[in-house]
Amino acid sequence: AAGVIQSPRHLIKEKRETATLKCYPIPRHDTVYWYQQGPGQDPQFLISFYEKMQSDKGSIPDRFSAQQFSDYHSELNMSSLELGDSALYFCASSAPLSSQYFGPGTRLTVL
Amino acid sequence: GENVEQHPSTLSVQEGDSAVIKCTYSDSASNYFPWYKQELGKRPQLIIDIRSNVGEKKDQRIAVTLNKTAKHFSLHITETQPEDSAVYFCAASIGYAGYGGSQGNLIFGKGTKLSVKP
């Protein structure tokens, strides 16, 4: 079965640089979620989109923005990167009232 | 907002024993409670979930129980095996019927590191 696809899988950036993470949800899933997971931490909700409209917002820094495109893929844009932004970033998708399935994640390292 | 507490933080059992992980939630509007298993550096993998209109659900060696009145839910793993060793997260969310039934974001517990010794 098709799964959530994320790219890139690994990303290394310098402080103050920008990064773009991409997510391709499972076909026919209408909701996309972004989570951030620091080392030894639980996943923290950042933002979600339902049918290409922002549906909920969590602890997403103002330096981050996201959008969902007409083909349902989503991008998380991160600017002015800080050391503390180093984490695993997961995208998840769900169909109406169904479970959330996570992608393999993007490991971001900020040097 | 919703707050999910999970206990214990670490759990060590012998192979073949049972393991129980407990979670409590604060928001009575939460109506969906999944459990995820996560191995180091990998994605959270859904292992079982339960909705608020059900009190118990079982899938082979895994079962989840929900007590809406007490606002707590538990994961039960029987006949544990070494490959069950991982971090387990409980979570809670609210389904938004108004958004065509889309599922709300997940609020996770802090996780339980389960070690199954051969």
PDB file of C-alpha atoms in Angstrom:
ATOM      1  CA  ALA A   1       0.000   0.000   0.000  1.00  0.00           C
ATOM      2  CA  ALA A   2       1.146   3.536  -0.715  1.00  0.00           C
ATOM      3  CA  GLY A   3       2.610   5.410   2.239  1.00  0.00           C
ATOM      4  CA  VAL A   4       3.383   9.007   3.084  1.00  0.00           C
ATOM      5  CA  ILE A   5       6.476  10.202   1.255  1.00  0.00           C
ATOM      6  CA  GLN A   6       8.828  12.818   2.646  1.00  0.00           C
ATOM      7  CA  SER A   7      11.842  14.465   1.096  1.00  0.00           C
ATOM      8  CA  PRO A   8      14.635  14.952   1.715  1.00  0.00           C
ATOM      9  CA  ARG A   9      15.285  12.266   4.309  1.00  0.00           C
ATOM     10  CA  HIS A  10      18.311  14.080   5.689  1.00  0.00           C
ATOM     11  CA  LEU A  11      19.205  17.748   5.566  1.00  0.00           C
ATOM     12  CA  ILE A  12      22.168  19.624   6.957  1.00  0.00           C
ATOM     13  CA  LYS A  13      22.029  23.415   7.148  1.00  0.00           C
ATOM     14  CA  GLU A  14      23.989  26.233   8.719  1.00  0.00           C
ATOM     15  CA  LYS A  15      22.491  28.661  11.227  1.00  0.00           C
ATOM     16  CA  ARG A  16      20.397  31.415   9.630  1.00  0.00           C
ATOM     17  CA  GLU A  17      19.892  29.402   6.433  1.00  0.00           C
ATOM     18  CA  THR A  18      16.523  28.320   5.072  1.00  0.00           C
ATOM     19  CA  ALA A  19      15.124  24.830   4.502  1.00  0.00           C
ATOM     20  CA  THR A  20      12.143  23.378   2.666  1.00  0.00           C
ATOM     21  CA  LEU A  21      10.674  20.016   3.589  1.00  0.00           C
ATOM     22  CA  LYS A  22       8.230  18.238   1.304  1.00  0.00           C
ATOM     23  CA  CYS A  23       5.423  15.791   2.051  1.00  0.00           C
ATOM     24  CA  TYR A  24       3.304  13.699  -0.300  1.00  0.00           C
ATOM     25  CA  PRO A  25       0.275  12.258   1.526  1.00  0.00           C
ATOM     26  CA  ILE A  26      -1.310   8.883   0.947  1.00  0.00           C
ATOM     27  CA  PRO A  27      -3.605   9.106  -2.120  1.00  0.00           C
ATOM     28  CA  ARG A  28      -7.165  10.243  -1.261  1.00  0.00           C
ATOM     29  CA  HIS A  29      -6.108  11.440   2.190  1.00  0.00           C
ATOM     30  CA  ASP A  30      -7.478  14.953   2.622  1.00  0.00           C
ATOM     31  CA  THR A  31      -5.650  16.110   5.765  1.00  0.00           C
ATOM     32  CA  VAL A  32      -1.911  16.649   6.234  1.00  0.00           C
ATOM     33  CA  TYR A  33      -0.161  17.263   9.550  1.00  0.00           C
ATOM     34  CA  TRP A  34       3.372  18.343  10.427  1.00  0.00           C
ATOM     35  CA  TYR A  35       5.076  17.300  13.672  1.00  0.00           C
ATOM     36  CA  GLN A  36       8.488  18.088  15.133  1.00  0.00           C
ATOM     37  CA  GLN A  37      10.272  15.557  17.343  1.00  0.00           C
ATOM     38  CA  GLY A  38      13.402  16.485  19.278  1.00  0.00           C
ATOM     39  CA  PRO A  39      15.780  13.814  20.650  1.00  0.00           C
ATOM     40  CA  GLY A  40      14.066  11.783  23.376  1.00  0.00           C
ATOM     41  CA  GLN A  41      10.886  13.849  23.029  1.00  0.00           C
ATOM     42  CA  ASP A  42       7.349  13.137  21.938  1.00  0.00           C
ATOM     43  CA  PRO A  43       6.179  14.511  18.562  1.00  0.00           C
ATOM     44  CA  GLN A  44       4.902  18.086  18.813  1.00  0.00           C
ATOM     45  CA  PHE A  45       2.155  19.249  16.464  1.00  0.00           C
ATOM     46  CA  LEU A  46       3.116  22.178  14.232  1.00  0.00           C
ATOM     47  CA  ILE A  47       0.358  22.753  11.678  1.00  0.00           C
ATOM     48  CA  SER A  48      -2.293  20.937   9.639  1.00  0.00           C
ATOM     49  CA  PHE A  49      -4.167  21.382   6.365  1.00  0.00           C
ATOM     50  CA  TYR A  50      -7.573  20.099   5.319  1.00  0.00           C
ATOM     51  CA  GLU A  51      -8.395  20.286   1.621  1.00  0.00           C
ATOM     52  CA  LYS A  52      -5.558  22.748   1.071  1.00  0.00           C
ATOM     53  CA  MET A  53      -6.720  25.152   3.788  1.00  0.00           C
ATOM     54  CA  GLN A  54      -4.934  25.553   7.116  1.00  0.00           C
ATOM     55  CA  SER A  55      -7.094  23.745   9.652  1.00  0.00           C
ATOM     56  CA  ASP A  56      -5.138  23.975  12.899  1.00  0.00           C
ATOM     57  CA  LYS A  57      -1.979  25.503  14.245  1.00  0.00           C
ATOM     58  CA  GLY A  58       0.200  24.326  17.079  1.00  0.00           C
ATOM     59  CA  SER A  59       3.600  25.355  18.382  1.00  0.00           C
ATOM     60  CA  ILE A  60       4.958  26.475  15.030  1.00  0.00           C
ATOM     61  CA  PRO A  61       7.512  29.310  15.224  1.00  0.00           C
ATOM     62  CA  ASP A  62       6.809  32.460  13.206  1.00  0.00           C
ATOM     63  CA  ARG A  63       9.978  31.653  11.227  1.00  0.00           C
ATOM     64  CA  PHE A  64       8.215  28.594   9.812  1.00  0.00           C
ATOM     65  CA  SER A  65       5.429  28.574   7.253  1.00  0.00           C
ATOM     66  CA  ALA A  66       3.629  25.828   5.403  1.00  0.00           C
ATOM     67  CA  GLN A  67       1.152  25.312   2.629  1.00  0.00           C
ATOM     68  CA  GLN A  68      -0.681  22.572   0.810  1.00  0.00           C
ATOM     69  CA  PHE A  69      -0.813  22.602  -2.971  1.00  0.00           C
ATOM     70  CA  SER A  70      -3.487  21.632  -5.491  1.00  0.00           C
ATOM     71  CA  ASP A  71      -2.021  18.126  -5.811  1.00  0.00           C
ATOM     72  CA  TYR A  72      -2.297  17.796  -1.979  1.00  0.00           C
ATOM     73  CA  HIS A  73       1.433  17.717  -1.351  1.00  0.00           C
ATOM     74  CA  SER A  74       2.606  20.020   1.415  1.00  0.00           C
ATOM     75  CA  GLU A  75       5.783  21.973   2.078  1.00  0.00           C
ATOM     76  CA  LEU A  76       7.187  23.235   5.356  1.00  0.00           C
ATOM     77  CA  ASN A  77       9.406  26.279   4.906  1.00  0.00           C
ATOM     78  CA  MET A  78      11.851  27.106   7.666  1.00  0.00           C
ATOM     79  CA  SER A  79      13.852  30.336   7.709  1.00  0.00           C
ATOM     80  CA  SER A  80      16.561  31.818   9.944  1.00  0.00           C
ATOM     81  CA  LEU A  81      17.380  28.331  11.187  1.00  0.00           C
ATOM     82  CA  GLU A  82      18.586  27.970  14.758  1.00  0.00           C
ATOM     83  CA  LEU A  83      20.514  25.167  16.452  1.00  0.00           C
ATOM     84  CA  GLY A  84      17.346  24.258  18.357  1.00  0.00           C
ATOM     85  CA  ASP A  85      15.528  23.504  15.107  1.00  0.00           C
ATOM     86  CA  SER A  86      17.583  20.321  14.753  1.00  0.00           C
ATOM     87  CA  ALA A  87      15.007  17.541  15.006  1.00  0.00           C
ATOM     88  CA  LEU A  88      13.050  14.906  13.143  1.00  0.00           C
ATOM     89  CA  TYR A  89      10.192  16.417  11.166  1.00  0.00           C
ATOM     90  CA  PHE A  90       7.304  14.095  10.413  1.00  0.00           C
ATOM     91  CA  CYS A  91       4.439  14.554   8.049  1.00  0.00           C
ATOM     92  CA  ALA A  92       1.283  12.505   8.588  1.00  0.00           C
ATOM     93  CA  SER A  93      -1.904  12.190   6.573  1.00  0.00           C
ATOM     94  CA  SER A  94      -5.421  10.939   7.202  1.00  0.00           C
ATOM     95  CA  ALA A  95      -8.703  10.356   5.418  1.00  0.00           C
ATOM     96  CA  PRO A  96     -11.962  11.591   7.035  1.00  0.00           C
ATOM     97  CA  LEU A  97     -12.235  10.264  10.602  1.00  0.00           C
ATOM     98  CA  SER A  98      -9.455   7.765   9.939  1.00  0.00           C
ATOM     99  CA  SER A  99      -6.124   7.175  11.587  1.00  0.00           C
ATOM    100  CA  GLN A 100      -3.053   9.316  10.998  1.00  0.00           C
ATOM    101  CA  TYR A 101      -0.204   7.610   9.199  1.00  0.00           C
ATOM    102  CA  PHE A 102       3.278   9.011   9.490  1.00  0.00           C
ATOM    103  CA  GLY A 103       5.923   9.407   6.837  1.00  0.00           C
ATOM    104  CA  PRO A 104       9.547   8.312   7.373  1.00  0.00           C
ATOM    105  CA  GLY A 105      10.544  11.794   8.515  1.00  0.00           C
ATOM    106  CA  THR A 106      13.210  14.325   7.585  1.00  0.00           C
ATOM    107  CA  ARG A 107      16.176  14.567   9.919  1.00  0.00           C
ATOM    108  CA  LEU A 108      17.260  18.216  10.000  1.00  0.00           C
ATOM    109  CA  THR A 109      20.633  19.071  11.452  1.00  0.00           C
ATOM    110  CA  VAL A 110      21.509  22.742  11.956  1.00  0.00           C
ATOM    111  CA  LEU A 111      25.215  23.455  12.440  1.00  0.00           C
TER     112      LEU A 111
ATOM    113  CA  GLY B   1      -5.793  22.645  25.800  1.00  0.00           C
ATOM    114  CA  GLU B   2      -5.455  18.891  25.931  1.00  0.00           C
ATOM    115  CA  ASN B   3      -2.786  17.338  28.148  1.00  0.00           C
ATOM    116  CA  VAL B   4      -1.867  13.651  28.008  1.00  0.00           C
ATOM    117  CA  GLU B   5       0.101  11.969  30.792  1.00  0.00           C
ATOM    118  CA  GLN B   6       1.694   8.564  30.282  1.00  0.00           C
ATOM    119  CA  HIS B   7       3.091   6.059  32.784  1.00  0.00           C
ATOM    120  CA  PRO B   8       5.488   4.439  33.282  1.00  0.00           C
ATOM    121  CA  SER B   9       8.313   6.176  31.414  1.00  0.00           C
ATOM    122  CA  THR B  10      10.306   2.928  31.299  1.00  0.00           C
ATOM    123  CA  LEU B  11       9.140  -0.667  31.544  1.00  0.00           C
ATOM    124  CA  SER B  12      11.235  -3.811  31.549  1.00  0.00           C
ATOM    125  CA  VAL B  13       9.615  -7.240  31.259  1.00  0.00           C
ATOM    126  CA  GLN B  14      10.694 -10.806  30.586  1.00  0.00           C
ATOM    127  CA  GLU B  15       9.801 -12.371  27.276  1.00  0.00           C
ATOM    128  CA  GLY B  16       6.350 -13.927  27.507  1.00  0.00           C
ATOM    129  CA  ASP B  17       5.153 -11.602  30.260  1.00  0.00           C
ATOM    130  CA  SER B  18       2.457  -8.954  29.803  1.00  0.00           C
ATOM    131  CA  ALA B  19       3.079  -5.213  29.628  1.00  0.00           C
ATOM    132  CA  VAL B  20       0.614  -2.469  30.537  1.00  0.00           C
ATOM    133  CA  ILE B  21       1.006   1.234  29.762  1.00  0.00           C
ATOM    134  CA  LYS B  22      -1.466   3.790  31.092  1.00  0.00           C
ATOM    135  CA  CYS B  23      -2.460   7.258  29.905  1.00  0.00           C
ATOM    136  CA  THR B  24      -4.786   9.953  31.177  1.00  0.00           C
ATOM    137  CA  TYR B  25      -6.170  12.898  29.234  1.00  0.00           C
ATOM    138  CA  SER B  26      -7.654  16.187  30.361  1.00  0.00           C
ATOM    139  CA  ASP B  27     -10.039  17.333  27.619  1.00  0.00           C
ATOM    140  CA  SER B  28     -13.383  15.540  27.756  1.00  0.00           C
ATOM    141  CA  ALA B  29     -13.951  16.554  24.114  1.00  0.00           C
ATOM    142  CA  SER B  30     -11.191  14.180  22.958  1.00  0.00           C
ATOM    143  CA  ASN B  31     -12.749  11.248  21.157  1.00  0.00           C
ATOM    144  CA  TYR B  32      -9.925   9.399  19.441  1.00  0.00           C
ATOM    145  CA  PHE B  33      -7.048   7.599  21.160  1.00  0.00           C
ATOM    146  CA  PRO B  34      -4.308   5.941  19.084  1.00  0.00           C
ATOM    147  CA  TRP B  35      -1.177   4.135  20.217  1.00  0.00           C
ATOM    148  CA  TYR B  36       2.062   4.356  18.278  1.00  0.00           C
ATOM    149  CA  LYS B  37       5.219   2.268  18.438  1.00  0.00           C
ATOM    150  CA  GLN B  38       8.453   4.012  17.527  1.00  0.00           C
ATOM    151  CA  GLU B  39      11.846   2.432  17.048  1.00  0.00           C
ATOM    152  CA  LEU B  40      14.945   4.608  17.261  1.00  0.00           C
ATOM    153  CA  GLY B  41      15.132   7.037  14.349  1.00  0.00           C
ATOM    154  CA  LYS B  42      12.028   5.583  12.686  1.00  0.00           C
ATOM    155  CA  ARG B  43       8.523   6.869  12.146  1.00  0.00           C
ATOM    156  CA  PRO B  44       5.738   6.423  14.744  1.00  0.00           C
ATOM    157  CA  GLN B  45       3.855   3.320  13.640  1.00  0.00           C
ATOM    158  CA  LEU B  46       0.166   3.014  14.478  1.00  0.00           C
ATOM    159  CA  ILE B  47      -0.460  -0.247  16.347  1.00  0.00           C
ATOM    160  CA  ILE B  48      -4.032   0.168  17.590  1.00  0.00           C
ATOM    161  CA  ASP B  49      -6.578   2.914  18.149  1.00  0.00           C
ATOM    162  CA  ILE B  50      -9.933   3.345  19.856  1.00  0.00           C
ATOM    163  CA  ARG B  51     -12.762   5.822  19.585  1.00  0.00           C
ATOM    164  CA  SER B  52     -14.794   7.166  22.478  1.00  0.00           C
ATOM    165  CA  ASN B  53     -17.888   5.116  21.609  1.00  0.00           C
ATOM    166  CA  VAL B  54     -15.988   1.876  22.296  1.00  0.00           C
ATOM    167  CA  GLY B  55     -14.713   0.606  25.645  1.00  0.00           C
ATOM    168  CA  GLU B  56     -12.252  -2.017  24.479  1.00  0.00           C
ATOM    169  CA  LYS B  57     -10.553  -3.155  21.300  1.00  0.00           C
ATOM    170  CA  LYS B  58      -8.268  -6.099  20.695  1.00  0.00           C
ATOM    171  CA  ASP B  59      -5.922  -7.076  17.871  1.00  0.00           C
ATOM    172  CA  GLN B  60      -4.074 -10.349  18.464  1.00  0.00           C
ATOM    173  CA  ARG B  61      -1.623  -9.718  21.354  1.00  0.00           C
ATOM    174  CA  ILE B  62      -2.525  -6.054  21.712  1.00  0.00           C
ATOM    175  CA  ALA B  63      -5.577  -4.566  23.426  1.00  0.00           C
ATOM    176  CA  VAL B  64      -6.639  -1.085  24.406  1.00  0.00           C
ATOM    177  CA  THR B  65      -9.224  -0.143  27.036  1.00  0.00           C
ATOM    178  CA  LEU B  66     -10.879   3.240  27.478  1.00  0.00           C
ATOM    179  CA  ASN B  67     -12.639   4.658  30.543  1.00  0.00           C
ATOM    180  CA  LYS B  68     -14.293   7.906  29.435  1.00  0.00           C
ATOM    181  CA  THR B  69     -15.584   8.739  32.913  1.00  0.00           C
ATOM    182  CA  ALA B  70     -12.116   8.556  34.442  1.00  0.00           C
ATOM    183  CA  LYS B  71     -10.497   9.914  31.254  1.00  0.00           C
ATOM    184  CA  HIS B  72      -7.890   7.226  31.017  1.00  0.00           C
ATOM    185  CA  PHE B  73      -6.932   4.552  28.525  1.00  0.00           C
ATOM    186  CA  SER B  74      -4.455   1.706  28.633  1.00  0.00           C
ATOM    187  CA  LEU B  75      -2.424  -0.461  26.270  1.00  0.00           C
ATOM    188  CA  HIS B  76      -2.038  -4.144  27.074  1.00  0.00           C
ATOM    189  CA  ILE B  77       0.529  -6.321  25.318  1.00  0.00           C
ATOM    190  CA  THR B  78       0.433 -10.029  26.093  1.00  0.00           C
ATOM    191  CA  GLU B  79       3.084 -12.686  25.420  1.00  0.00           C
ATOM    192  CA  THR B  80       5.724 -10.018  24.846  1.00  0.00           C
ATOM    193  CA  GLN B  81       8.568 -10.711  22.449  1.00  0.00           C
ATOM    194  CA  PRO B  82      11.999  -9.040  22.108  1.00  0.00           C
ATOM    195  CA  GLU B  83      10.817  -7.348  18.905  1.00  0.00           C
ATOM    196  CA  ASP B  84       8.182  -5.523  20.970  1.00  0.00           C
ATOM    197  CA  SER B  85      11.039  -3.471  22.474  1.00  0.00           C
ATOM    198  CA  ALA B  86      10.526   0.165  21.424  1.00  0.00           C
ATOM    199  CA  VAL B  87       9.100   3.456  22.662  1.00  0.00           C
ATOM    200  CA  TYR B  88       5.309   3.479  22.838  1.00  0.00           C
ATOM    201  CA  PHE B  89       3.331   6.704  22.648  1.00  0.00           C
ATOM    202  CA  CYS B  90      -0.311   7.221  23.508  1.00  0.00           C
ATOM    203  CA  ALA B  91      -2.143  10.175  21.980  1.00  0.00           C
ATOM    204  CA  ALA B  92      -5.499  11.911  22.043  1.00  0.00           C
ATOM    205  CA  SER B  93      -7.339  14.062  19.547  1.00  0.00           C
ATOM    206  CA  ILE B  94     -10.698  15.496  18.634  1.00  0.00           C
ATOM    207  CA  GLY B  95     -12.383  14.623  15.368  1.00  0.00           C
ATOM    208  CA  TYR B  96     -13.870  17.671  13.679  1.00  0.00           C
ATOM    209  CA  ALA B  97     -17.149  16.658  12.094  1.00  0.00           C
ATOM    210  CA  GLY B  98     -17.492  20.181  10.772  1.00  0.00           C
ATOM    211  CA  TYR B  99     -14.429  19.761   8.574  1.00  0.00           C
ATOM    212  CA  GLY B 100     -16.021  16.900   6.697  1.00  0.00           C
ATOM    213  CA  GLY B 101     -14.904  14.572   9.436  1.00  0.00           C
ATOM    214  CA  SER B 102     -11.203  15.336   9.358  1.00  0.00           C
ATOM    215  CA  GLN B 103      -9.220  14.190  12.385  1.00  0.00           C
ATOM    216  CA  GLY B 104      -7.772  16.811  14.707  1.00  0.00           C
ATOM    217  CA  ASN B 105      -4.086  16.964  15.553  1.00  0.00           C
ATOM    218  CA  LEU B 106      -2.609  14.459  17.998  1.00  0.00           C
ATOM    219  CA  ILE B 107      -1.438  15.375  21.486  1.00  0.00           C
ATOM    220  CA  PHE B 108       1.091  12.770  22.597  1.00  0.00           C
ATOM    221  CA  GLY B 109       2.121  11.430  25.966  1.00  0.00           C
ATOM    222  CA  LYS B 110       5.828  11.533  26.829  1.00  0.00           C
ATOM    223  CA  GLY B 111       6.337   7.905  25.814  1.00  0.00           C
ATOM    224  CA  THR B 112       7.187   4.612  27.493  1.00  0.00           C
ATOM    225  CA  LYS B 113      10.423   2.797  26.685  1.00  0.00           C
ATOM    226  CA  LEU B 114       9.583  -0.896  26.735  1.00  0.00           C
ATOM    227  CA  SER B 115      12.399  -3.417  26.999  1.00  0.00           C
ATOM    228  CA  VAL B 116      11.597  -7.109  26.586  1.00  0.00           C
ATOM    229  CA  LYS B 117      14.400  -9.327  27.846  1.00  0.00           C
ATOM    230  CA  PRO B 118      14.875 -12.755  26.230  1.00  0.00           C
TER     231      PRO B 118
END
